[in-house]
PDB file of C-alpha atoms in Angstrom:
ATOM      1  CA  UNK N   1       0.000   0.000   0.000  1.00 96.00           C
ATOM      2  CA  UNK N   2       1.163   3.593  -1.013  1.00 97.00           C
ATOM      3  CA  UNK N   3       0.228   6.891   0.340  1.00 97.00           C
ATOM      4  CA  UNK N   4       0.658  10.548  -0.337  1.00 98.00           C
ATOM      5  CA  UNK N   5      -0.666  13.592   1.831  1.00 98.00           C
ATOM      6  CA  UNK N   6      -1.689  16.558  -0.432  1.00 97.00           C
ATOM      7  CA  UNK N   7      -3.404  20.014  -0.126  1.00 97.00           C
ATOM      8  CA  UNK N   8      -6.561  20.615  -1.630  1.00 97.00           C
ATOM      9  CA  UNK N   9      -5.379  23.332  -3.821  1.00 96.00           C
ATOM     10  CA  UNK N  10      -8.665  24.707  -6.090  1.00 96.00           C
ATOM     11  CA  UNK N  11     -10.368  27.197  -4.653  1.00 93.00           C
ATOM     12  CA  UNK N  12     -13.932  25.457  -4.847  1.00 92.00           C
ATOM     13  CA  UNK N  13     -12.288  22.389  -2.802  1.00 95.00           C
ATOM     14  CA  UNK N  14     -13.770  18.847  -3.158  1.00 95.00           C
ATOM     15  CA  UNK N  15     -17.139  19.915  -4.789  1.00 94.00           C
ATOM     16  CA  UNK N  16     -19.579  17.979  -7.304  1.00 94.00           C
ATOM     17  CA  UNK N  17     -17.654  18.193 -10.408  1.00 94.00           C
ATOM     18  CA  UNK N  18     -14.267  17.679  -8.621  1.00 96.00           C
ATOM     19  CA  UNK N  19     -15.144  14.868  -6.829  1.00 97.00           C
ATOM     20  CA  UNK N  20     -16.697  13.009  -9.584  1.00 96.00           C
ATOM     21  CA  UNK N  21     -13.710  13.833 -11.638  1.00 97.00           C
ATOM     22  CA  UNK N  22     -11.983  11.929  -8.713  1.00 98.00           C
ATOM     23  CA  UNK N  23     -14.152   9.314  -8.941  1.00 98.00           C
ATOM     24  CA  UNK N  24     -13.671   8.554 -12.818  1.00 96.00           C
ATOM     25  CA  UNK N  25     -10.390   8.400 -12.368  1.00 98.00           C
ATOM     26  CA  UNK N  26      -9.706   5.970  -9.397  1.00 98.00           C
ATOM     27  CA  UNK N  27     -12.546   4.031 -11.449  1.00 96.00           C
ATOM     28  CA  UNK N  28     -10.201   3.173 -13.985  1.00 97.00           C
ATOM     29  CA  UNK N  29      -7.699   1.797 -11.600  1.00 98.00           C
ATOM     30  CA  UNK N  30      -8.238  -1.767 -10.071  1.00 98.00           C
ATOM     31  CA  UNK N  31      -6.188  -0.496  -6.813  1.00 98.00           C
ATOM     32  CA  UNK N  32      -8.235   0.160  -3.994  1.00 98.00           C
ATOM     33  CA  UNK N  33      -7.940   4.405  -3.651  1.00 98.00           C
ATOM     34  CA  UNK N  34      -8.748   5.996  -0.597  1.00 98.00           C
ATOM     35  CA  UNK N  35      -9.232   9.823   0.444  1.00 98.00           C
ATOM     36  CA  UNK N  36      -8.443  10.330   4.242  1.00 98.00           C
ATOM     37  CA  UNK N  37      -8.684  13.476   5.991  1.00 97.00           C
ATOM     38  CA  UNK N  38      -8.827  13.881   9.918  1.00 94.00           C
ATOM     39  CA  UNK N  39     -11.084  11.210  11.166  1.00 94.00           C
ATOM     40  CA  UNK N  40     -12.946  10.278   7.789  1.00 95.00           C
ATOM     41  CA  UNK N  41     -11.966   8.159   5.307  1.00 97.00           C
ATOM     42  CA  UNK N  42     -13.809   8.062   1.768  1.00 98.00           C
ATOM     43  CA  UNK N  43     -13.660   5.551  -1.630  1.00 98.00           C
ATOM     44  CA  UNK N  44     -12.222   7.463  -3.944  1.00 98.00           C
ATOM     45  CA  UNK N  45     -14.303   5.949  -6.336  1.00 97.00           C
ATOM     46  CA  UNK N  46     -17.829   7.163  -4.416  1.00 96.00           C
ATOM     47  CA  UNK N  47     -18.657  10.586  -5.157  1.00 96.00           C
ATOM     48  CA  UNK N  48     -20.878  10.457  -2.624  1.00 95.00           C
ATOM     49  CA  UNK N  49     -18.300   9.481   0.035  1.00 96.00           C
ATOM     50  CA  UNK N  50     -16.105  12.048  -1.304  1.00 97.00           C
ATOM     51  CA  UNK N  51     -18.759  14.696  -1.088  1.00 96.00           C
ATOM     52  CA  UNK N  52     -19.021  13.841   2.898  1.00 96.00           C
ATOM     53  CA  UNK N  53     -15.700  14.839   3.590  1.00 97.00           C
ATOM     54  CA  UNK N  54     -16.387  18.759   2.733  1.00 95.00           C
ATOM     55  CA  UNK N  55     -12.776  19.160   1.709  1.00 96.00           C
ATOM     56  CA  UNK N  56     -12.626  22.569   1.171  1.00 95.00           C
ATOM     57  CA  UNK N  57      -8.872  25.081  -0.457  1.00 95.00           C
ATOM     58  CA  UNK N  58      -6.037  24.096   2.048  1.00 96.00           C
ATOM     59  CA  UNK N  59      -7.413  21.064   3.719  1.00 96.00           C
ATOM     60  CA  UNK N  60      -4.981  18.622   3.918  1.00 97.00           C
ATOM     61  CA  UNK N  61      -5.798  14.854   2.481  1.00 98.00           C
ATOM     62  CA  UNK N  62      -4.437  11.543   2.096  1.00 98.00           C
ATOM     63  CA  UNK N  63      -4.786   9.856  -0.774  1.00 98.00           C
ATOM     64  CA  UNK N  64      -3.851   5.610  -0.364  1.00 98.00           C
ATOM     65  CA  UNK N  65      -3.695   3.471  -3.221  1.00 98.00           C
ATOM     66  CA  UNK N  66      -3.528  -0.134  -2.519  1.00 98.00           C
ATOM     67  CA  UNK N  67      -3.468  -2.833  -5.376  1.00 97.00           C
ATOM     68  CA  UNK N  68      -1.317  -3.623  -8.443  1.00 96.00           C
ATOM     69  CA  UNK N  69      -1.332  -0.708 -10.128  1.00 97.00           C
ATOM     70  CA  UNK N  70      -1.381   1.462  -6.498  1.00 98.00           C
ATOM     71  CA  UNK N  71       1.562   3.563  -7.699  1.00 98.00           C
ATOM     72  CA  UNK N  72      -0.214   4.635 -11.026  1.00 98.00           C
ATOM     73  CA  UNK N  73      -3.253   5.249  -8.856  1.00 98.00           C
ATOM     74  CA  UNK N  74      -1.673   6.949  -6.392  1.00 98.00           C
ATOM     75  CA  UNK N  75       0.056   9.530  -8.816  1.00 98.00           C
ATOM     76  CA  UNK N  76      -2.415  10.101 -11.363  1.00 98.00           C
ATOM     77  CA  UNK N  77      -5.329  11.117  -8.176  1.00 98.00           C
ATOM     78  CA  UNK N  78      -2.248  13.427  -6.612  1.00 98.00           C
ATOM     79  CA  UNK N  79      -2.020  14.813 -10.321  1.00 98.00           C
ATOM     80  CA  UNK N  80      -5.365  15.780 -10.406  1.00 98.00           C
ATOM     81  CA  UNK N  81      -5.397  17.201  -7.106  1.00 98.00           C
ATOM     82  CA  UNK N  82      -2.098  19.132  -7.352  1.00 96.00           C
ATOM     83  CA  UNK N  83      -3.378  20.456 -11.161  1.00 96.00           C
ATOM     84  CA  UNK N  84      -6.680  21.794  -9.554  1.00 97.00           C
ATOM     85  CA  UNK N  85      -9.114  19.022 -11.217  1.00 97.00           C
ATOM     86  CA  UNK N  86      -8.302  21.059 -14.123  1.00 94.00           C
ATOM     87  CA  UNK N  87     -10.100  23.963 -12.874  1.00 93.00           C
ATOM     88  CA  UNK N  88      -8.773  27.763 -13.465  1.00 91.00           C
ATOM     89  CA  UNK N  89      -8.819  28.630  -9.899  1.00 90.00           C
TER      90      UNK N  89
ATOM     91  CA  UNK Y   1     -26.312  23.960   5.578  1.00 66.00           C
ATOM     92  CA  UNK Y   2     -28.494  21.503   6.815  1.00 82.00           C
ATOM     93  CA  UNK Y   3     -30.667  19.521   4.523  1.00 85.00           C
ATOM     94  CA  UNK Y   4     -33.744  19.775   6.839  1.00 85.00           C
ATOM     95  CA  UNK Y   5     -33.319  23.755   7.132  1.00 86.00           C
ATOM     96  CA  UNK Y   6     -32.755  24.042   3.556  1.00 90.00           C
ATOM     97  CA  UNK Y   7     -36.078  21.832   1.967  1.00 94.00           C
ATOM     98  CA  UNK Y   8     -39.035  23.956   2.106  1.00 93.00           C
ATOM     99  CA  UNK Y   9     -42.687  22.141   2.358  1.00 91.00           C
ATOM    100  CA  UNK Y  10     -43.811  22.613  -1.142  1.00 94.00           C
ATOM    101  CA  UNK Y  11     -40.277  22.062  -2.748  1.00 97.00           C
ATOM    102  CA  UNK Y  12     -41.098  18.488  -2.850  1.00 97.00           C
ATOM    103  CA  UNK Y  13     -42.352  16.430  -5.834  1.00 97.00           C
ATOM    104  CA  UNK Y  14     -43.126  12.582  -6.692  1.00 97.00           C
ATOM    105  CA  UNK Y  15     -43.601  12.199 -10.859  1.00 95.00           C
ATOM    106  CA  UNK Y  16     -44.889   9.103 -12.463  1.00 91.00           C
ATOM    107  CA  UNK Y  17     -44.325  10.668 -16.325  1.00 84.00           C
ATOM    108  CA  UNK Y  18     -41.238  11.955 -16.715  1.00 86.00           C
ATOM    109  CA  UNK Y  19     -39.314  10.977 -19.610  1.00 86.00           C
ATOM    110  CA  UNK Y  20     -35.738  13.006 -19.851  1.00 93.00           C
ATOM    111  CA  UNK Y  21     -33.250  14.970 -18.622  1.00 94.00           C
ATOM    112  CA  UNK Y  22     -34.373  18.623 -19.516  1.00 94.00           C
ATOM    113  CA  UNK Y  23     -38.235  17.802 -18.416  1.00 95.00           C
ATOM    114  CA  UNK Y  24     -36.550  16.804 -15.000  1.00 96.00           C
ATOM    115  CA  UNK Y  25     -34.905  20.293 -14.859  1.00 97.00           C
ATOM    116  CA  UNK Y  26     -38.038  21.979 -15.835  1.00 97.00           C
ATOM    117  CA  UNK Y  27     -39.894  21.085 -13.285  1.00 97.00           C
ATOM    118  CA  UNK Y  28     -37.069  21.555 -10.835  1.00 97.00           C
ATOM    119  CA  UNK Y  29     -36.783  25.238 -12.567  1.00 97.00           C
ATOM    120  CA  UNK Y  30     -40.362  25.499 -12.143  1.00 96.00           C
ATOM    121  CA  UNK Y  31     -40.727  24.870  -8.742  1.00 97.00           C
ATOM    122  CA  UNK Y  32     -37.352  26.419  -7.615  1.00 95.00           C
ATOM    123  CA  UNK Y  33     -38.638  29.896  -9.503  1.00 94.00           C
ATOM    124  CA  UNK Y  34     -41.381  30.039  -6.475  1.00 94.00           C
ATOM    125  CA  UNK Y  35     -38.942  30.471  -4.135  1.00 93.00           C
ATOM    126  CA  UNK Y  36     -36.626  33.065  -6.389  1.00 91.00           C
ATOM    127  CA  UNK Y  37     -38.615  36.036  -7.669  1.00 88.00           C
ATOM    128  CA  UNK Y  38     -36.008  37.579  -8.770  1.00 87.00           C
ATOM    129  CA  UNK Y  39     -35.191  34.869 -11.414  1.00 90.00           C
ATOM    130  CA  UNK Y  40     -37.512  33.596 -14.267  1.00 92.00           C
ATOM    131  CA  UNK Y  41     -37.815  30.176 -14.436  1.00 94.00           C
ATOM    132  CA  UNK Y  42     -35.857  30.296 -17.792  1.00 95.00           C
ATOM    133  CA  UNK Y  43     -32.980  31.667 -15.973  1.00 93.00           C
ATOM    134  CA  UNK Y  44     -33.065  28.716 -13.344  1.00 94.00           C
ATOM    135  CA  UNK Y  45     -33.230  26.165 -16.052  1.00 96.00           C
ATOM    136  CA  UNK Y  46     -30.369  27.576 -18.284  1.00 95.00           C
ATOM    137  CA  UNK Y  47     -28.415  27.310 -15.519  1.00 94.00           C
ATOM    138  CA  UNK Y  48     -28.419  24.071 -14.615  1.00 96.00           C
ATOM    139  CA  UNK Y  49     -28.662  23.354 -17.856  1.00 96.00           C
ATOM    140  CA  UNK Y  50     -25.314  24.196 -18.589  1.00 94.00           C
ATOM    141  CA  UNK Y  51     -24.093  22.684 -15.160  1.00 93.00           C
ATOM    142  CA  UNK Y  52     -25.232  19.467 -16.534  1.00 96.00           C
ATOM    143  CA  UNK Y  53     -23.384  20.171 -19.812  1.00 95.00           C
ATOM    144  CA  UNK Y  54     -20.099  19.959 -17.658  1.00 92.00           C
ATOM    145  CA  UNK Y  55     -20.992  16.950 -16.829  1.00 93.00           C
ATOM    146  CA  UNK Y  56     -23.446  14.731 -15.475  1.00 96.00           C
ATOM    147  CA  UNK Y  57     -24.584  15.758 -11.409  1.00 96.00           C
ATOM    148  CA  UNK Y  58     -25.543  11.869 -11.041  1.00 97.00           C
ATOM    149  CA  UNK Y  59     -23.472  10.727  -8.639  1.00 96.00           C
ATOM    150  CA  UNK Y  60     -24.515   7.101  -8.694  1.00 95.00           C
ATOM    151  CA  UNK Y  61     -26.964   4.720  -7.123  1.00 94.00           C
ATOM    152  CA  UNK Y  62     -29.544   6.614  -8.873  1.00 96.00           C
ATOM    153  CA  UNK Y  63     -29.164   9.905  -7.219  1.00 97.00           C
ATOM    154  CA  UNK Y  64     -28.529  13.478  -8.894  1.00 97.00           C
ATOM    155  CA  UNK Y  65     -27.605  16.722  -7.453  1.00 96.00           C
ATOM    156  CA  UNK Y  66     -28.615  19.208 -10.441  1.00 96.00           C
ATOM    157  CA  UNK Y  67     -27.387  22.660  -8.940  1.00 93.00           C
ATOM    158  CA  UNK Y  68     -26.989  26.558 -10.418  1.00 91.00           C
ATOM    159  CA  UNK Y  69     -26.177  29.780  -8.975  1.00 86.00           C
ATOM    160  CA  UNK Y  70     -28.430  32.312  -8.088  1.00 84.00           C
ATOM    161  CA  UNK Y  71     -26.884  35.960  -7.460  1.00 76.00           C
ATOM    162  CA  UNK Y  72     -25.168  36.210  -4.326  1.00 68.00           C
ATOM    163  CA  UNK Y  73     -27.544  37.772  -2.438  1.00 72.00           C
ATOM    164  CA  UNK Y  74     -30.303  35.170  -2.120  1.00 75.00           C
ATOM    165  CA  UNK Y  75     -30.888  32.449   0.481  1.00 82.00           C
ATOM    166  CA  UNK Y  76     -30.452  28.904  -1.364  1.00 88.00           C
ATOM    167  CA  UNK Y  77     -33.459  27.141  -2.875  1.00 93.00           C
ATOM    168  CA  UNK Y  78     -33.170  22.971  -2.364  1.00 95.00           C
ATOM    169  CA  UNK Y  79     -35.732  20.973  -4.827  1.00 97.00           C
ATOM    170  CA  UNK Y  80     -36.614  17.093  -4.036  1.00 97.00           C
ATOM    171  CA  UNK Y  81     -38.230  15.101  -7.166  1.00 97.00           C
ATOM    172  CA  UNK Y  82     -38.807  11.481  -7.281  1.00 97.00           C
ATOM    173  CA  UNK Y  83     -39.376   9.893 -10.565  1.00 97.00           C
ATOM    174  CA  UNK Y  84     -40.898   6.725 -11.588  1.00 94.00           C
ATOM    175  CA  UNK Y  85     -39.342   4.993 -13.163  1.00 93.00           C
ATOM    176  CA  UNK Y  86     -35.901   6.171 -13.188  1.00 95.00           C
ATOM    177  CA  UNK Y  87     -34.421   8.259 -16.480  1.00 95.00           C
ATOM    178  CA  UNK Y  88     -31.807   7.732 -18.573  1.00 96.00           C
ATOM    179  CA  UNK Y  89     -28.655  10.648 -16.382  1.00 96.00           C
ATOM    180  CA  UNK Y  90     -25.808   9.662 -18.047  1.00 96.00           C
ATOM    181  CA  UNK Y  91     -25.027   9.249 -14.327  1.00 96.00           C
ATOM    182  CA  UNK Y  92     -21.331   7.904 -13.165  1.00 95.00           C
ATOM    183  CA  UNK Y  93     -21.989   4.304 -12.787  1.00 95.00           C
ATOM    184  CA  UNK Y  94     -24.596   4.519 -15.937  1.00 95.00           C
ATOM    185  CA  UNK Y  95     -27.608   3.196 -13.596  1.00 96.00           C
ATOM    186  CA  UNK Y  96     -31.059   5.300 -14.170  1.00 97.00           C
ATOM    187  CA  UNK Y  97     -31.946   8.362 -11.767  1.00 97.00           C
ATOM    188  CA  UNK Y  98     -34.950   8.470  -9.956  1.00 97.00           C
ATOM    189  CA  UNK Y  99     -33.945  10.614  -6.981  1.00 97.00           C
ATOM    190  CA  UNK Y 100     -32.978  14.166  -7.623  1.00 98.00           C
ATOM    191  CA  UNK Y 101     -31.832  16.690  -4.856  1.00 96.00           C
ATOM    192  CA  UNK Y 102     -31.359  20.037  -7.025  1.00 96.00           C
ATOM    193  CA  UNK Y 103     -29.878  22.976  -5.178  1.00 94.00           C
ATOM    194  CA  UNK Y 104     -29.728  26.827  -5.692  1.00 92.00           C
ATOM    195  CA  UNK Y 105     -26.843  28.501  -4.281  1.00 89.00           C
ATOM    196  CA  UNK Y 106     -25.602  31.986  -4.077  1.00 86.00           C
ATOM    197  CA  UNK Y 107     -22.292  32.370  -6.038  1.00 79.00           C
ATOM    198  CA  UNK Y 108     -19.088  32.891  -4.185  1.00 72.00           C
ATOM    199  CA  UNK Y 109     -20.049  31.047  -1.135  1.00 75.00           C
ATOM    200  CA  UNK Y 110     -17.806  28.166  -1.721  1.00 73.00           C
ATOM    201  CA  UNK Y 111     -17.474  26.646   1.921  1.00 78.00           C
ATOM    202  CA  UNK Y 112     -20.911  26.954   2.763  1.00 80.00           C
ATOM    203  CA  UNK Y 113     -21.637  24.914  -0.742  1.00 85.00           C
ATOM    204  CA  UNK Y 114     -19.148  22.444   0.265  1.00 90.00           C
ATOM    205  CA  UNK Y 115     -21.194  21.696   3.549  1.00 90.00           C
ATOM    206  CA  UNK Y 116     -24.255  21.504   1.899  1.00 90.00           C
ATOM    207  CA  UNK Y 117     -23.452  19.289  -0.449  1.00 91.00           C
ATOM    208  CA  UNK Y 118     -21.519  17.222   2.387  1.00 94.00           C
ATOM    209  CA  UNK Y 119     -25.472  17.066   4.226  1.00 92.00           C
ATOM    210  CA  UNK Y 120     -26.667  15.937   1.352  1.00 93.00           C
ATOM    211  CA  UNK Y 121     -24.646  12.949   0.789  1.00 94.00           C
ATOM    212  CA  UNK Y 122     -25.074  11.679   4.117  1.00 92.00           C
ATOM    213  CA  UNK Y 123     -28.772  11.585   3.261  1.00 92.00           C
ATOM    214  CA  UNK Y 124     -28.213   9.570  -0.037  1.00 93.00           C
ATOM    215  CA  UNK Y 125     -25.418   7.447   1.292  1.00 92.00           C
ATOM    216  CA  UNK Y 126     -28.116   5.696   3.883  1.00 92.00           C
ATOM    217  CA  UNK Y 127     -29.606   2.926   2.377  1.00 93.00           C
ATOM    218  CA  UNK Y 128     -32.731   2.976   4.637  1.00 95.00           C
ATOM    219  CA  UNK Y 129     -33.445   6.553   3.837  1.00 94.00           C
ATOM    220  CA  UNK Y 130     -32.858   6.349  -0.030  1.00 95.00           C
ATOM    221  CA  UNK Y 131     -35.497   3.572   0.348  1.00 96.00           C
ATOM    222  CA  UNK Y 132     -37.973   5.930   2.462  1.00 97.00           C
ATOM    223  CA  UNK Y 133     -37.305   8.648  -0.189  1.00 97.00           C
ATOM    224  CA  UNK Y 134     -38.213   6.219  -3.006  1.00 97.00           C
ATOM    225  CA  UNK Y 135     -41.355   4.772  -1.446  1.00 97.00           C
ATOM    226  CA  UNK Y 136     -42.832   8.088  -0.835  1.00 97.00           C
ATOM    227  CA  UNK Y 137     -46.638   8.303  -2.442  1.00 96.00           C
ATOM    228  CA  UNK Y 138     -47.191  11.819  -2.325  1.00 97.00           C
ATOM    229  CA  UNK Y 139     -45.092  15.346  -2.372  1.00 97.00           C
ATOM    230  CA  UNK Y 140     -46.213  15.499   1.356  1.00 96.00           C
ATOM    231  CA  UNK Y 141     -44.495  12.237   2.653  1.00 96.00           C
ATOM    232  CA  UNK Y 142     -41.280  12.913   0.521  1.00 97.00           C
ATOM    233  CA  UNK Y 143     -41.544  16.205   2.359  1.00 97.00           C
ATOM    234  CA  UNK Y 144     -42.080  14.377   5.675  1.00 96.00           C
ATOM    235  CA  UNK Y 145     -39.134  11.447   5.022  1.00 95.00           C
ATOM    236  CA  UNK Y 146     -36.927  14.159   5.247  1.00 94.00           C
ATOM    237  CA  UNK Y 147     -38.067  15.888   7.781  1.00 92.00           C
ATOM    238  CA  UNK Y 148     -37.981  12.603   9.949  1.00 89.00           C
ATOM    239  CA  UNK Y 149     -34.589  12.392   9.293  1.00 82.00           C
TER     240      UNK Y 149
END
């Protein structure tokens, strides 16, 4: 099992479209990719789950990848992170 | 914000004949423009319209969080359909929606968004209460299954 811990960096944090961006991706992975911060741990591949954890710009996560491909995983849902989902801000 | 505080009485709607994506978001735009004066229904539907064009807001297991922004004034505006049977959402895991929690928000209130949508998904991630939600006959006990919650 890998793990990374990374800084929500966009400034709408973890929201709808983020998350399920999130989601997608860790869907394409056949690690197991988990999103922990402070006491609550989501799938990466729920966007529901993800949505629970309110991650908002600065919050600190964990992202675990555990599986055979867990260090593909692991970088590509850091990439996305660290490259603001994509998003401008 | 809390889900509860949020979902006003007649914001809540079962449909038996509702065939696609953009009726959905009418009647959510229809409703929702009740509760906004200062927006035309139009307006509400255009955007979330375009929020869908995105992407999908179905976030699997047959729910959908449609959402748009309302000027930053105004006090957000949840809208609860049910929909039988389910419609074709090009939602993530591809399954048909049939429950559909659409949300107003003021622009630039990012946090406060964040939370809500966090309230939200605890709702829809209990299995007991997604099954409530979907049994519910009339607008009134959809209203109520919340409520109860």
């Amino acid at each position: 099992m890998l793990s990374r811990t990374i800084t929500i960096q966009n400034k709408l944090g973890l929201h709808a479209r983020a998350a399920t961006k999130m989601a997608q991706l860790a869907l394409q992975f056949k690690a197991k990719v988990q999103v922990q911060q402070g006491e609550k741990t989501a799938s990466a591949d729920s966007v529901m789950a993800l949505l629970m954890l309110a991650s908002n710009q600065g919050k600190e996560v964990t992202i675990t990848a555990d599986g055979e491909d867990e260090e593909q995983a692991l970088n590509a849902i850091c990439e996305l992170v660290s490259n603001r989902f994509d998003e401008s801000e | 914000m809390n889900v509860k505080l949020l979902l006003q009485p007649d914001c809540t709607k079962v449909l038996a004949d509702c065939q696609s994506k953009k009726k959905i978001l009418e009647h959510i735009a229809e409703i929702a423009s009740t509760k906004l004066p200062d927006l035309t229904c139009t307006d509400i539907l255009a955007s979330l319209m375009n929020r869908e064009k995105l992407g999908s807001t179905g976030i699997g297991n047959g729910v959908a969080i449609p959402h748009g922004k309302i000027t930053p004034k105004g006090e957000p505006v949840a809208v609860l359909l049910v929909s039988h049977p389910g419609i074709n959402y090009d939602a993530i895991d591809n399954r048909p929606v049939d429950v559909f929690f659409a949300l107003l928000v003021p622009e630039d209130q990012c946090d406060v968004h964040l939370q809500t949508l966090a309230s939200i998904a605890e709702i829809f991630d209990n299995k007991d209460m997604l099954k409530r939600i979907r049994s519910a006959e009339t607008d009134n006990d959809l209203y109520n299954v919340i409520e109860a919650a």
